[in-house]
CSV table of C-alpha atoms in Angstrom, one decimal:
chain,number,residue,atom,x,y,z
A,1,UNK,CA,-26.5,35.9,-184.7
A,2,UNK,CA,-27.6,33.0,-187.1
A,3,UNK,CA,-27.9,29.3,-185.7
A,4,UNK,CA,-26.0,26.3,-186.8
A,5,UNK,CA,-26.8,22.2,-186.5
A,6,UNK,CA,-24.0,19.9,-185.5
A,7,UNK,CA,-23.8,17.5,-187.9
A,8,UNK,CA,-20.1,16.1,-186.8
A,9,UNK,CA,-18.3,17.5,-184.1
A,10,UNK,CA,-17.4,16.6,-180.4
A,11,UNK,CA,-16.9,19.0,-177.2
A,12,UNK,CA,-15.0,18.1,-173.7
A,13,UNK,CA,-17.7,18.3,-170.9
A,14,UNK,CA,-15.5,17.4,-167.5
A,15,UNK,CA,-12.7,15.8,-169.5
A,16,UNK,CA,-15.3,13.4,-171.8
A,17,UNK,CA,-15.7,14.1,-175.4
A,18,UNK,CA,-19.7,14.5,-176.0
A,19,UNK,CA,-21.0,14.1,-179.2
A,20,UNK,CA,-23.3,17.1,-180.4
A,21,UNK,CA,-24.4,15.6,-183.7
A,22,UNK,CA,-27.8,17.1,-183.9
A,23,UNK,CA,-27.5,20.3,-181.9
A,24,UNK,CA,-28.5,23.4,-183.0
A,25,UNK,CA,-26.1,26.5,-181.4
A,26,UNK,CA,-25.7,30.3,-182.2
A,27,UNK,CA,-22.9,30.9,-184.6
A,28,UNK,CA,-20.3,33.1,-183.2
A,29,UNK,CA,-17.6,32.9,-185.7
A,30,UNK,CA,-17.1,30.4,-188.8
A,31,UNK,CA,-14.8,26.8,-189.0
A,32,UNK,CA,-11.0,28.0,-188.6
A,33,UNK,CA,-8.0,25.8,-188.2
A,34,UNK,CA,-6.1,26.1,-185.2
A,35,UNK,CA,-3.1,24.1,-183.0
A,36,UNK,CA,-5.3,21.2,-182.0
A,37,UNK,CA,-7.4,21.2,-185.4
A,38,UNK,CA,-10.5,22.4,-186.7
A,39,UNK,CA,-13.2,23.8,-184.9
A,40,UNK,CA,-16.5,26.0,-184.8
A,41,UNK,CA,-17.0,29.0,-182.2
A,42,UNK,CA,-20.4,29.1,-180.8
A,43,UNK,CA,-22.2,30.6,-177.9
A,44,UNK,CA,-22.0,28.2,-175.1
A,45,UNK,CA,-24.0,29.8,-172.6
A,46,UNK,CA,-27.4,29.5,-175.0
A,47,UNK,CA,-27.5,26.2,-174.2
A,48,UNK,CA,-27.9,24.2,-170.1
A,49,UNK,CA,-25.1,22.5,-169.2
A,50,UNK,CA,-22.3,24.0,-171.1
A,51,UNK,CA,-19.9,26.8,-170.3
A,52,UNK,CA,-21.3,30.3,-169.9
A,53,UNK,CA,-19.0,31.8,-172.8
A,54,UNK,CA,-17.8,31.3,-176.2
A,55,UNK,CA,-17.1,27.6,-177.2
A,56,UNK,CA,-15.2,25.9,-179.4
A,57,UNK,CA,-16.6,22.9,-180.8
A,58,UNK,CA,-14.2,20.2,-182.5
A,59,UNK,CA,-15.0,19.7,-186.4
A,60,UNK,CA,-13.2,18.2,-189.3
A,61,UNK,CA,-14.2,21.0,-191.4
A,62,UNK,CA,-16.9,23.8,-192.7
A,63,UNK,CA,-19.0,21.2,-193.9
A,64,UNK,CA,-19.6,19.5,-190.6
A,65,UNK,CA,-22.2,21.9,-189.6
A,66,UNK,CA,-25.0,23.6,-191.7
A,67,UNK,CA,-27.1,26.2,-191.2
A,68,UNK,CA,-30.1,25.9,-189.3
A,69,UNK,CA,-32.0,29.5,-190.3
A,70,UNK,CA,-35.8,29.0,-187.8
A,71,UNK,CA,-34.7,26.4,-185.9
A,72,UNK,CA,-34.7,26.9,-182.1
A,73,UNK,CA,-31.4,26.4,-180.0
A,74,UNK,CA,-31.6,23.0,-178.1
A,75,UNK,CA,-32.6,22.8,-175.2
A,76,UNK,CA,-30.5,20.5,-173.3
A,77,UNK,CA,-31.0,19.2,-169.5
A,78,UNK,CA,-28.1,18.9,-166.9
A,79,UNK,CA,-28.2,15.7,-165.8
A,80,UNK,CA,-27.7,14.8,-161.6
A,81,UNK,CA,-24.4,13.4,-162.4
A,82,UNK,CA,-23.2,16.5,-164.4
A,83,UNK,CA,-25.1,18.9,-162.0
A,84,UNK,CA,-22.9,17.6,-158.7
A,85,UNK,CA,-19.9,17.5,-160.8
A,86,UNK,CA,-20.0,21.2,-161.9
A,87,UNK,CA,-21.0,22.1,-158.5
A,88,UNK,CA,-17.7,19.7,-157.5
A,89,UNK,CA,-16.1,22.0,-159.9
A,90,UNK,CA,-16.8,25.2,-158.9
A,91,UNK,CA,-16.0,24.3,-154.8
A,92,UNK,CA,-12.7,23.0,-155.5
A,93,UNK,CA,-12.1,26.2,-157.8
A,94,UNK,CA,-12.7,28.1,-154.7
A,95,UNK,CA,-10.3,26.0,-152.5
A,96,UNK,CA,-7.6,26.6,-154.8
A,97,UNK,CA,-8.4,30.3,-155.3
A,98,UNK,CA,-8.4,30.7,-151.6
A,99,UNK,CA,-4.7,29.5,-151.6
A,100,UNK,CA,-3.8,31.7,-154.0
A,101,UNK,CA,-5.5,34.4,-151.8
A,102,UNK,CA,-3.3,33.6,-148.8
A,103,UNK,CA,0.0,33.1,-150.8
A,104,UNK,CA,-0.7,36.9,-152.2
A,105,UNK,CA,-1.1,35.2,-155.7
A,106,UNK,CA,-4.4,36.8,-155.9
A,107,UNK,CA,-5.2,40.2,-153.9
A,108,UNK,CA,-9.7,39.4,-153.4
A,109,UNK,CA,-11.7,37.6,-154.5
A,110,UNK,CA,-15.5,37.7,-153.9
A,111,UNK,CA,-17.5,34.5,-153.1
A,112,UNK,CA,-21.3,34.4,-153.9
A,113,UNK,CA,-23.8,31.6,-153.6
A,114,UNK,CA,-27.0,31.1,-151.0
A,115,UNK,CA,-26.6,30.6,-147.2
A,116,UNK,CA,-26.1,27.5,-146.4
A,117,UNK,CA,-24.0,25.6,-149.4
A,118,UNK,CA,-20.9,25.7,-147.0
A,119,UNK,CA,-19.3,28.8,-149.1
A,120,UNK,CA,-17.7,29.4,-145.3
A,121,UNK,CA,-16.6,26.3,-144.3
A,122,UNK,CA,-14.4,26.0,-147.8
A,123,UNK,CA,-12.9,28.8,-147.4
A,124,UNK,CA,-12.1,28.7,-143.6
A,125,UNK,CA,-10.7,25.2,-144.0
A,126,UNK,CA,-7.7,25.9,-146.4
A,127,UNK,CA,-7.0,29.1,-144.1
A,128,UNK,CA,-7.0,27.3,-141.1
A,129,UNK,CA,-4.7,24.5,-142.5
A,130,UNK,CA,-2.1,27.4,-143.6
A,131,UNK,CA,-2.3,28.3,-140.0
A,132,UNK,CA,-1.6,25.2,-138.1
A,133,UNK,CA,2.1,26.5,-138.2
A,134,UNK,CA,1.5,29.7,-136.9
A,135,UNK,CA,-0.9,28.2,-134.2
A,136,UNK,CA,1.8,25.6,-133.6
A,137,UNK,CA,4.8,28.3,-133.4
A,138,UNK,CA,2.8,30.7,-131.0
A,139,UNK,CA,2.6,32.8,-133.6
A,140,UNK,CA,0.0,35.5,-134.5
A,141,UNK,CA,-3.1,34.0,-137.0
A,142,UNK,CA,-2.7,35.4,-140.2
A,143,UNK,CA,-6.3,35.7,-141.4
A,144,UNK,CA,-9.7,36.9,-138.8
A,145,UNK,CA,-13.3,35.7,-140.2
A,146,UNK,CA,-15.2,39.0,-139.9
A,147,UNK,CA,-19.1,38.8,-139.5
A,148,UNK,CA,-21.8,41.1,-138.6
A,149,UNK,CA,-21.8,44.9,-139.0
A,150,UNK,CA,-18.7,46.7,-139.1
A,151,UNK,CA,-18.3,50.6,-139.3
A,152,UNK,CA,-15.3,52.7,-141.8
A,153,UNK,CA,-13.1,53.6,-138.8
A,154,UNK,CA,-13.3,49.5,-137.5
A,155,UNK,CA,-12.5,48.7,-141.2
A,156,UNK,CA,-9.7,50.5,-141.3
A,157,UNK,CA,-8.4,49.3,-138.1
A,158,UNK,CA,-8.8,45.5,-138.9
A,159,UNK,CA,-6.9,46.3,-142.7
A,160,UNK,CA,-3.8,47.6,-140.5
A,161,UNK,CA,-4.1,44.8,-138.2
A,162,UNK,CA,-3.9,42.4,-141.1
A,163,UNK,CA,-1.4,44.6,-143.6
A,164,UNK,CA,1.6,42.4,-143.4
A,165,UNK,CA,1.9,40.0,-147.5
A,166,UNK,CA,0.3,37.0,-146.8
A,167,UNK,CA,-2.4,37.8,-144.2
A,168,UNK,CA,-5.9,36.9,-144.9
A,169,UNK,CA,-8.8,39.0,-144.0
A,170,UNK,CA,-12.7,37.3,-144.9
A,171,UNK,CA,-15.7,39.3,-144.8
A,172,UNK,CA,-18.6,37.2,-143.8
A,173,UNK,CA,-21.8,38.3,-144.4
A,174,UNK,CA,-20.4,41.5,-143.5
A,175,UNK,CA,-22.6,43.2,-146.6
A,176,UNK,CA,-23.2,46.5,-144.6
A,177,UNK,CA,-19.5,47.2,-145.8
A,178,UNK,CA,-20.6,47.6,-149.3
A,179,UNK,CA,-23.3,50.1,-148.6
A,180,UNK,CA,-21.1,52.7,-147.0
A,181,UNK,CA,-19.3,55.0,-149.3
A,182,UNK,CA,-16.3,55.6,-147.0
A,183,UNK,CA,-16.3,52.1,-146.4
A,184,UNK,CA,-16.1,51.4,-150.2
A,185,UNK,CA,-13.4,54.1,-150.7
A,186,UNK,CA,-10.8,52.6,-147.9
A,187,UNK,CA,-11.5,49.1,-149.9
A,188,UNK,CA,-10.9,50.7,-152.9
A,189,UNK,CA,-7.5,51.6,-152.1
A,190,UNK,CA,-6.7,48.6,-150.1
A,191,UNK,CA,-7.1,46.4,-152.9
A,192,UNK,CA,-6.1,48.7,-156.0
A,193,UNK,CA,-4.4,47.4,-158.8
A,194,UNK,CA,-1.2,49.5,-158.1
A,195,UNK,CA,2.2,48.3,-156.8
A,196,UNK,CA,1.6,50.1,-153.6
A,197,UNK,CA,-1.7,50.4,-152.0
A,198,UNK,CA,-1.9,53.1,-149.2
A,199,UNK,CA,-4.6,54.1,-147.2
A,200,UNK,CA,-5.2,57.1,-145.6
A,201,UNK,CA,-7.4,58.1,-142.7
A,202,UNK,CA,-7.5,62.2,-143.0
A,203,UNK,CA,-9.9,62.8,-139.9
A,204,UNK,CA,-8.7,63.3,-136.2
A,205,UNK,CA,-9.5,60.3,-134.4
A,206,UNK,CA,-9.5,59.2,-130.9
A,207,UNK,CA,-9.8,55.2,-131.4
A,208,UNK,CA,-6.7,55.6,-134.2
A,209,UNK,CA,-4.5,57.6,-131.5
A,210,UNK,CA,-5.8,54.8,-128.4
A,211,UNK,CA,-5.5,51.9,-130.8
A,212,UNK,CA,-1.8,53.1,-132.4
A,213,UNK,CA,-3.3,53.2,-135.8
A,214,UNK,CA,-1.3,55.8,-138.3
A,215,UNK,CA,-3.9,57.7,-140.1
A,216,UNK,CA,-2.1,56.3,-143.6
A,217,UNK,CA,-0.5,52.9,-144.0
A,218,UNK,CA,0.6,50.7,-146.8
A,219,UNK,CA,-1.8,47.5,-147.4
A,220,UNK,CA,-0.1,44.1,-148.4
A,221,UNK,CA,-2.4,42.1,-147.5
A,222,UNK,CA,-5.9,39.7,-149.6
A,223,UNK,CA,-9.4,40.3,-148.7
A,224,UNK,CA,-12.0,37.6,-149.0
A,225,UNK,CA,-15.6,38.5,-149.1
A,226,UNK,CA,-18.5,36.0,-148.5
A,227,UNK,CA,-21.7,37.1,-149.7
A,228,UNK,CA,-25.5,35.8,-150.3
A,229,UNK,CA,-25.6,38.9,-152.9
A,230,UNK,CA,-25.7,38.5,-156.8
A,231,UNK,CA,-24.0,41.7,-158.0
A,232,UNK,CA,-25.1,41.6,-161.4
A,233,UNK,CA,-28.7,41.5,-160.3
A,234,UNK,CA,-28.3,44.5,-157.7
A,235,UNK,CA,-29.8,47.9,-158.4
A,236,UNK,CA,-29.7,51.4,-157.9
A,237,UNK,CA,-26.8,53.3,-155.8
A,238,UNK,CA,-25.6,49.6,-154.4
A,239,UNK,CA,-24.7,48.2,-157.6
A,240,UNK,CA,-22.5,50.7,-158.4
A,241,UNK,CA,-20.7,50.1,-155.6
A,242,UNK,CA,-20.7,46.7,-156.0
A,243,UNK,CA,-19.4,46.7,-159.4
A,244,UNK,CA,-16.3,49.5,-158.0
A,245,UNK,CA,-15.5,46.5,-155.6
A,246,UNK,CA,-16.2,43.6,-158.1
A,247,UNK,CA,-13.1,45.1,-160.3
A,248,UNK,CA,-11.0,44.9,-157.9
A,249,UNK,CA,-11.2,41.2,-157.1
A,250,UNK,CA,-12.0,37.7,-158.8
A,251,UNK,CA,-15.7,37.4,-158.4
A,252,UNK,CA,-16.6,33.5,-157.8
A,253,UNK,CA,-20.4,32.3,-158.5
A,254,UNK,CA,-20.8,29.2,-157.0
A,255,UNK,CA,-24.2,28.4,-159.4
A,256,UNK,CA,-26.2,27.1,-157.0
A,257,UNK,CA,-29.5,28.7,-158.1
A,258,UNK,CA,-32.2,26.6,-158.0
A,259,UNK,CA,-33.6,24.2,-155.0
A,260,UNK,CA,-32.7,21.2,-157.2
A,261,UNK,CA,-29.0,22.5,-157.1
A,262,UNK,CA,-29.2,23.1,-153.6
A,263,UNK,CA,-30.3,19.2,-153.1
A,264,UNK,CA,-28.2,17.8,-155.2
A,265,UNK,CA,-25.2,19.3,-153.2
A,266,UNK,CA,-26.3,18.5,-150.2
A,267,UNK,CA,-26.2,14.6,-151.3
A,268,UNK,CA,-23.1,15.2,-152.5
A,269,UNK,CA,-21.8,16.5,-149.3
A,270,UNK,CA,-23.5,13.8,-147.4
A,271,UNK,CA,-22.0,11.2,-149.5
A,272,UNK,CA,-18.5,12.8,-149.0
A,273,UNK,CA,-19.4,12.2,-145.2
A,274,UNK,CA,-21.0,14.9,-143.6
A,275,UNK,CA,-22.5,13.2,-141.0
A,276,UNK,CA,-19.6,10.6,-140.1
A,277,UNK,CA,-19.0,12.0,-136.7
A,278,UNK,CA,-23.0,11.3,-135.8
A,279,UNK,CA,-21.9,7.6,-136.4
A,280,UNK,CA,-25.3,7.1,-138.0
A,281,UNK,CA,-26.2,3.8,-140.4
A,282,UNK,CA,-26.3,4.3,-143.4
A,283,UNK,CA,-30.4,4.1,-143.9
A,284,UNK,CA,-30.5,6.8,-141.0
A,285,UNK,CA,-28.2,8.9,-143.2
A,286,UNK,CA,-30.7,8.4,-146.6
A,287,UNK,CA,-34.0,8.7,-143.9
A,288,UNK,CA,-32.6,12.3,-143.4
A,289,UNK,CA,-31.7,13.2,-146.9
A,290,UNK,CA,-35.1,12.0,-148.0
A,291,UNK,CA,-37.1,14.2,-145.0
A,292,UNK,CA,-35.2,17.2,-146.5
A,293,UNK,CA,-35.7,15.9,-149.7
A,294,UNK,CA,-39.5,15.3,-149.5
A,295,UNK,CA,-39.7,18.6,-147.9
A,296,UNK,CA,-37.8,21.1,-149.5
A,297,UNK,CA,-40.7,23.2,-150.3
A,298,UNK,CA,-41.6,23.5,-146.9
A,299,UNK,CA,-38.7,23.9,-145.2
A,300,UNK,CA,-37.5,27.0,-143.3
A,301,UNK,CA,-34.3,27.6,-145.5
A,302,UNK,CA,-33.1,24.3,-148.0
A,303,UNK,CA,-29.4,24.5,-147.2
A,304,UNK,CA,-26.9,22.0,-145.6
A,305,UNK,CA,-27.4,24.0,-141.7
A,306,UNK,CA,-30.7,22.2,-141.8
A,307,UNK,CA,-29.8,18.8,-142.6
A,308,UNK,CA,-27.7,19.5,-139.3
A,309,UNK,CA,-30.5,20.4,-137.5
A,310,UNK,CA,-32.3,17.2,-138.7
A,311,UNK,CA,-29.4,15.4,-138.0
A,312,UNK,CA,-29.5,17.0,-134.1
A,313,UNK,CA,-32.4,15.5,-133.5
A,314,UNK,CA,-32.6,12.2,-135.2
A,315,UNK,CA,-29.1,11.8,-132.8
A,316,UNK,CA,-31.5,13.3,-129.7
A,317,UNK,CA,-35.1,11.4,-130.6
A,318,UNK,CA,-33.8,8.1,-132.8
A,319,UNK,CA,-37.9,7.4,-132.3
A,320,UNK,CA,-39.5,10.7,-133.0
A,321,UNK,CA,-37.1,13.1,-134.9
A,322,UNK,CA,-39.6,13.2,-137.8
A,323,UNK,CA,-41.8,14.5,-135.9
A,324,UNK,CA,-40.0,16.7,-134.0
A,325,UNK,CA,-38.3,18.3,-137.1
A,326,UNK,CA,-41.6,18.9,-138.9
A,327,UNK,CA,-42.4,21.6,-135.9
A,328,UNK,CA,-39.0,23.0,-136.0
A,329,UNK,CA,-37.4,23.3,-139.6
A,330,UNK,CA,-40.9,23.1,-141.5
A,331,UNK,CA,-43.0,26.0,-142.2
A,332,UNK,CA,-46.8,25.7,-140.9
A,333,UNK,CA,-48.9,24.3,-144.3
């Protein structure tokens, strides 16, 4: 794959056209003419901050890039402002694929990203507001937040519990699930790409019989599942698991890699109001986002749980709660 410098030509970052005069990108297929004009394919992901696929960069013509044989791809920082909007971006991607989830639009989806970036709260907040009615009308909840460990027989038992077209079931941390090839099987049929998906239990059971659970059933019914795990960097016996389950659903990857990612959505989310209901000033608020700040390479786990925790006790020890968080949310040096 050869590279190619800009010389005129414009690409929409977050609905802005950004000049690229100047860049150098890998060539993925020549100037063509298509229904909104000319333009140049080239490989996004080479380069920080733009799309991790194929691009197509907006040119008058062939002669409005050149070839660029030895020279290095750009290397191009994400600024703040771009960072928080892609990370913006990607959360309210998963609050719309989460309604889709619930109307049946979309049968799973799996949700990755590090503890603590409120990959939970997103999801269990556009469930919860679909079931206000249900709440409301006495009704049955049509979606269960399942955490912890959870065993093929209890799997089975919550998918018939939750069967019925629009009911919800999220897997929280509930990774165990993945390592269990029975486990992996029933999901595999729960969430096929058929028109019907059936599941069958073919082993006597006394918790099916107590419980009034058939031993086969027809599955309706979305799965969500909430995970710290990268598939594509698993090995071994688990990633091909992983990758039998990631086919089955629409696998969203929040990007939140790095600590600077992790801090720069944590001011975003205190600036959206996080910590309203502490009824803090606003330098109180900035004090704590700069101790986490300040800190972040000493801290027990950089994620949006701690700035909680700070928050705890700045409301508990408005004199000391520097103090008092260095011994609790700070490793020793």
């Amino acid at each position: 794959m050869k590279n190619i410098r800009i010389k005129e030509g414009t690409y929409k970052i977050r609905g802005k056209d950004v000049d690229l005069a100047g860049m150098v990108f890998p060539l993925v297929e020549e100037f063509k003419v298509g229904a909104k004009g000319g333009y140049v394919t080239v490989d996004g992901k080479a380069i920080q901050g733009f799309p991790d696929r194929n691009i197509k960069i907006a040119c008058n013509s062939a002669d409005c890039y050149e070839d660029a044989e030895g020279a290095k791809v750009t290397k191009r920082e994400e600024t703040d402002e771009e960072t928080i909007d892609r990370l913006r971006e990607r959360f309210d991607m998963l609050e719309d694929m989460t309604k889709a989830t619930k109307k049946g639009d979309v049968r799973a989806m799996i949700v990755s990203g590090p503890p603590g970036v409120g990959k939970s709260f997103g999801v269990e907040k556009v469930l919860g507001k679909h079931d206000l009615i249900a709440t409301l009308g006495d009704r049955p909840a049509k979606y269960e937040v399942v955490k912890g460990a959870m065993s093929a027989i209890g799997l089975y038992c919550k998918l018939y519990k939750f069967a019925d077209k629009d009911n919800v079931i999220v897997f929280d941390d509930c990774d165990s699930i993945f390592a269990d090839e029975l486990s992996l099987n029933i999901l595999k049929a729960a969430l096929d790409s058929k028109k019907t998906r059936r599941i069958h239990w073919n082993t006597d059971s006394f918790k099916l019989r107590n419980e009034g659970v058939p031993d086969s059933f027809e599955f309706k019914g979305s799965a969500i599942f909430i995970t710290n795990l990268k598939f594509d960097k698993a090995k071994g016996k688990v990633r091909e698991h992983l990758m039998a389950l990631e086919s089955r659903c629409h696998y969203v990857d929040l990007t939140i890699d790095t600590d600077r990612e992790k801090m720069l959505r944590i001011k975003q989310i205190t600036s959206d109001g996080m910590l309203n209901e502490y009824q803090f000033n606003d330098d109180t608020v900035e004090e704590i986002v700069d101790f986490v700040d300040i800190n972040k390479t000493r801290l027990r786990e950089l994620s949006l749980r701690t700035v909680l925790k700070v928050a705890d006790l700045a409301k508990a020890f408005p004199q000391k709660w520097e103090a008092m968080a260095e011994n609790t949310v700070m490793r020793r040096a």
